[in-house]
XYZ file of C-alpha atoms in Angstrom:
136
model
C 12.423 -21.175 -9.081
C 10.480 -18.289 -11.099
C 13.107 -14.855 -10.001
C 11.828 -11.927 -12.637
C 13.596 -8.548 -12.202
C 10.890 -6.125 -12.275
C 10.995 -3.452 -15.315
C 12.022 -0.149 -14.111
C 8.517 1.643 -15.326
C 6.553 -0.965 -13.520
C 4.158 0.427 -11.257
C 5.993 -2.031 -8.239
C 8.934 0.211 -9.083
C 6.467 3.564 -9.019
C 5.505 2.336 -5.473
C 9.289 1.376 -4.309
C 10.572 4.536 -5.059
C 6.822 7.071 -3.490
C 7.754 4.304 -0.054
C 11.555 5.588 0.156
C 10.530 8.853 0.241
C 8.555 8.125 2.758
C 5.281 10.751 1.017
C 2.165 9.089 1.034
C -0.741 11.436 -0.351
C -3.452 10.948 -2.444
C -1.708 10.122 -5.503
C 0.462 7.329 -4.018
C -2.790 5.983 -1.823
C -4.378 5.639 -5.447
C -1.803 4.013 -7.229
C -1.328 1.612 -3.760
C -4.730 0.703 -4.540
C -3.669 -0.187 -8.272
C -0.511 -1.820 -7.205
C -2.452 -4.648 -4.524
C -5.633 -4.725 -6.774
C -2.787 -5.907 -10.113
C -1.035 -8.053 -7.683
C -3.845 -9.947 -6.195
C -5.657 -10.385 -9.479
C -2.531 -11.964 -11.468
C -0.560 -13.124 -9.210
C -2.108 -13.963 -5.570
C -1.033 -13.149 -2.157
C 1.100 -10.258 -2.033
C 4.078 -11.287 0.790
C 4.901 -8.758 3.357
C 7.996 -8.653 6.316
C 7.936 -7.726 9.726
C 11.543 -6.793 10.257
C 13.370 -7.207 13.107
C 16.692 -5.847 14.253
C 17.193 -4.673 10.579
C 16.730 -7.857 7.877
C 15.491 -10.651 10.148
C 11.973 -11.403 9.302
C 9.822 -12.553 12.574
C 7.320 -14.282 9.963
C 5.531 -13.136 7.259
C 2.168 -11.657 6.098
C 0.403 -12.205 3.301
C -1.920 -9.493 1.576
C -5.094 -11.645 0.681
C -7.466 -9.518 0.285
C -8.844 -5.515 -0.924
C -11.898 -3.255 0.313
C -11.659 0.000 -1.793
C -14.495 1.322 0.207
C -13.377 1.134 3.186
C -9.589 1.810 2.270
C -8.675 -1.758 4.045
C -6.559 -4.456 2.824
C -6.905 -8.046 3.940
C -4.311 -9.824 5.263
C -2.870 -13.141 6.250
C -0.496 -13.235 9.647
C 1.601 -17.004 10.036
C 0.510 -16.172 13.353
C -3.385 -16.155 13.018
C -5.458 -19.013 12.017
C -7.770 -16.696 9.987
C -7.238 -13.092 8.136
C -7.864 -9.902 9.711
C -8.720 -6.579 7.979
C -6.214 -3.627 8.781
C -5.694 -0.247 7.365
C -4.523 0.945 4.187
C -2.119 2.930 6.652
C -0.771 0.393 8.070
C -0.141 -1.649 5.801
C 1.975 0.786 3.594
C 3.861 1.209 7.156
C 4.918 -2.325 6.118
C 5.601 -1.797 3.055
C 7.736 1.337 3.934
C 9.763 -1.361 6.145
C 10.453 -3.706 3.691
C 11.358 -1.840 0.512
C 13.220 0.490 2.281
C 17.372 -0.489 2.003
C 18.231 0.453 5.801
C 15.408 -2.153 7.339
C 16.708 -4.699 4.134
C 20.096 -4.830 3.376
C 20.006 -8.900 2.602
C 18.242 -11.514 1.391
C 15.377 -12.774 2.787
C 13.782 -16.591 1.819
C 10.585 -16.120 3.454
C 9.100 -12.934 2.030
C 11.226 -13.108 -1.701
C 12.684 -9.691 -1.766
C 16.375 -9.249 -2.526
C 18.274 -6.753 -2.076
C 19.783 -6.845 -5.694
C 15.766 -5.657 -6.915
C 14.847 -8.858 -7.645
C 11.328 -9.910 -6.281
C 10.362 -13.507 -6.120
C 6.819 -14.040 -4.642
C 7.188 -16.746 -1.883
C 3.171 -18.803 -2.010
C 1.349 -19.389 1.352
C 1.871 -22.953 3.049
C -1.839 -23.391 3.233
C -2.841 -24.240 -1.032
C -6.265 -22.982 0.536
C -5.975 -19.208 0.071
C -8.251 -18.712 -3.229
C -11.366 -19.674 -0.579
C -10.588 -16.323 0.844
C -8.516 -14.306 -1.347
C -10.521 -11.690 -3.003
C -11.016 -7.950 -3.946
C -14.496 -6.795 -2.740
């Protein structure tokens, strides 16, 4: 199991703090783009969660691409057969839910987000994500 503690000074931590403060401005938006781009280039798809009744995951969603021109994120949803584009703010709202402790009070075996701050990205079930994972 490849579980790693996120460094306090990392961009991930900065995004998490900004999301918990529920502030979305141009600075956060720039960090948001950098964060997603970095994750896609270095770690592959970035898993999200869709909370239900607090901490349960109905299913996983996954960021697989990003278009900085139109500021849209390509999301693979396990309920769909192909990725779909979503706006920055929609994805940002989902990240807010995923990182906010009041919505996430226990470990999640689907998305890899742990209550104690440790994060372990979970791979997609299919190994074909590289065919359409791209930063435009």
